[in-house]
Coordinates of C-alpha atoms in Angstrom, one line a residue:
M8 CA -56.2 51.5 96.8
N9 CA -54.3 50.9 100.0
V10 CA -57.4 51.4 102.1
I11 CA -59.3 48.9 99.9
D12 CA -56.5 46.4 99.9
R13 CA -56.1 46.5 103.7
Y14 CA -59.8 46.4 104.3
T15 CA -60.4 43.4 102.0
A16 CA -57.5 41.6 103.6
K17 CA -59.2 41.8 107.0
T18 CA -62.9 41.5 105.9
K19 CA -64.6 39.2 103.5
I20 CA -66.9 41.2 101.2
E21 CA -69.4 40.1 98.6
K22 CA -68.7 40.8 94.9
D23 CA -71.6 43.3 94.6
E24 CA -70.3 45.2 97.6
Y25 CA -67.0 46.3 96.0
K26 CA -68.5 49.4 94.5
L27 CA -69.7 50.6 97.8
V28 CA -66.4 49.8 99.5
S29 CA -64.5 51.7 96.7
L30 CA -66.8 54.7 97.1
A31 CA -66.3 54.7 100.9
A32 CA -62.5 54.2 100.5
F33 CA -62.5 57.1 98.0
M34 CA -64.2 59.3 100.6
I35 CA -61.7 58.3 103.3
G36 CA -58.8 59.0 101.0
S37 CA -60.1 62.3 99.9
K38 CA -60.7 63.4 103.5
Y39 CA -57.1 62.4 104.3
E40 CA -55.4 63.8 101.2
D41 CA -57.5 66.7 99.8
I42 CA -58.2 70.1 101.1
Y43 CA -61.9 70.0 100.0
S44 CA -63.4 66.5 99.9
P45 CA -66.8 65.6 98.3
N46 CA -69.6 64.8 100.6
A47 CA -71.6 61.5 100.6
K48 CA -74.6 63.2 98.9
S49 CA -72.6 64.4 95.9
I50 CA -70.9 61.0 95.6
S51 CA -74.3 59.3 95.7
N52 CA -75.6 61.7 93.0
I53 CA -72.7 60.9 90.7
Y54 CA -73.6 57.2 90.9
D55 CA -77.3 58.0 90.2
F56 CA -78.2 57.3 93.9
Q57 CA -77.3 53.6 93.7
F58 CA -76.2 54.0 97.3
E59 CA -77.8 56.2 99.8
P60 CA -75.5 58.8 101.4
D61 CA -76.1 57.2 104.8
L62 CA -75.0 53.8 103.5
I63 CA -71.8 55.2 102.2
I64 CA -71.1 56.9 105.5
E65 CA -71.9 53.7 107.4
K66 CA -69.5 51.7 105.1
E67 CA -66.8 54.4 105.7
A68 CA -67.2 53.9 109.4
Q69 CA -67.0 50.1 109.0
I70 CA -63.8 50.4 107.0
L71 CA -62.2 52.8 109.5
S72 CA -63.1 50.6 112.4
A73 CA -61.7 47.5 110.6
L74 CA -58.4 49.4 110.0
D75 CA -58.4 50.6 113.6
Y76 CA -58.4 54.2 112.2
S77 CA -54.8 53.6 111.0
L78 CA -54.4 55.3 107.6
L79 CA -50.6 55.7 107.6
Y80 CA -48.6 53.1 105.8
T81 CA -45.0 52.7 104.7
S82 CA -44.1 51.6 101.2
S83 CA -40.8 51.0 99.6
Y84 CA -41.6 53.8 97.1
K85 CA -42.2 56.3 99.9
I86 CA -38.8 55.3 101.4
L87 CA -37.1 55.7 98.1
K88 CA -38.5 59.2 97.7
M89 CA -37.4 60.1 101.2
I90 CA -33.9 58.8 100.6
F91 CA -33.5 60.8 97.5
H92 CA -34.9 63.9 99.1
L93 CA -32.7 63.7 102.1
S94 CA -29.5 62.8 100.2
K95 CA -30.1 65.7 97.7
I96 CA -29.2 63.5 94.7
Q97 CA -30.2 65.5 91.7
D98 CA -29.5 63.0 89.0
Q99 CA -32.9 61.9 87.5
K100 CA -31.3 58.9 85.8
V101 CA -30.2 57.5 89.2
Y102 CA -33.7 58.0 90.6
Y103 CA -35.5 56.4 87.7
L104 CA -33.0 53.5 87.7
S105 CA -33.7 53.0 91.5
E106 CA -37.4 53.1 90.7
L107 CA -36.9 50.4 88.0
F108 CA -35.1 48.1 90.4
L109 CA -37.7 48.7 93.1
E110 CA -40.5 47.7 90.7
M111 CA -38.5 44.7 89.4
S112 CA -38.1 43.5 93.0
L113 CA -41.9 43.6 93.3
I114 CA -42.3 41.4 90.2
D115 CA -39.3 39.1 90.4
L116 CA -38.2 37.8 93.8
N117 CA -34.9 36.6 92.2
I118 CA -33.6 40.2 92.1
L119 CA -33.6 40.3 95.9
K120 CA -30.5 38.0 96.0
Y121 CA -28.4 41.0 95.0
P122 CA -26.9 43.2 97.8
Q123 CA -28.0 46.8 98.1

């Protein structure tokens, strides 16, 4: 989803192009995260060849080019996980409460007035 969000923030796409963009972003994500990623032909086959494999690969290249091949991103959730891992806090209640406050800050900006 991060790839799609960042790509659509930089590039205007038509409504009927979203499926192609999501397929290409899925392929990018699977190549980045998975050990074995599906190829364009199998993805095309799953979608009854609505999109040719070459078209999916071309869109994948357009997305990567628009993102300057930068796939790394930092999120507050990743930082929270890193802090808990490094601090060796074992209390799950503290972790889940921290997640709750993190999610609340994404929804309600009024919570940001409280100090850390």
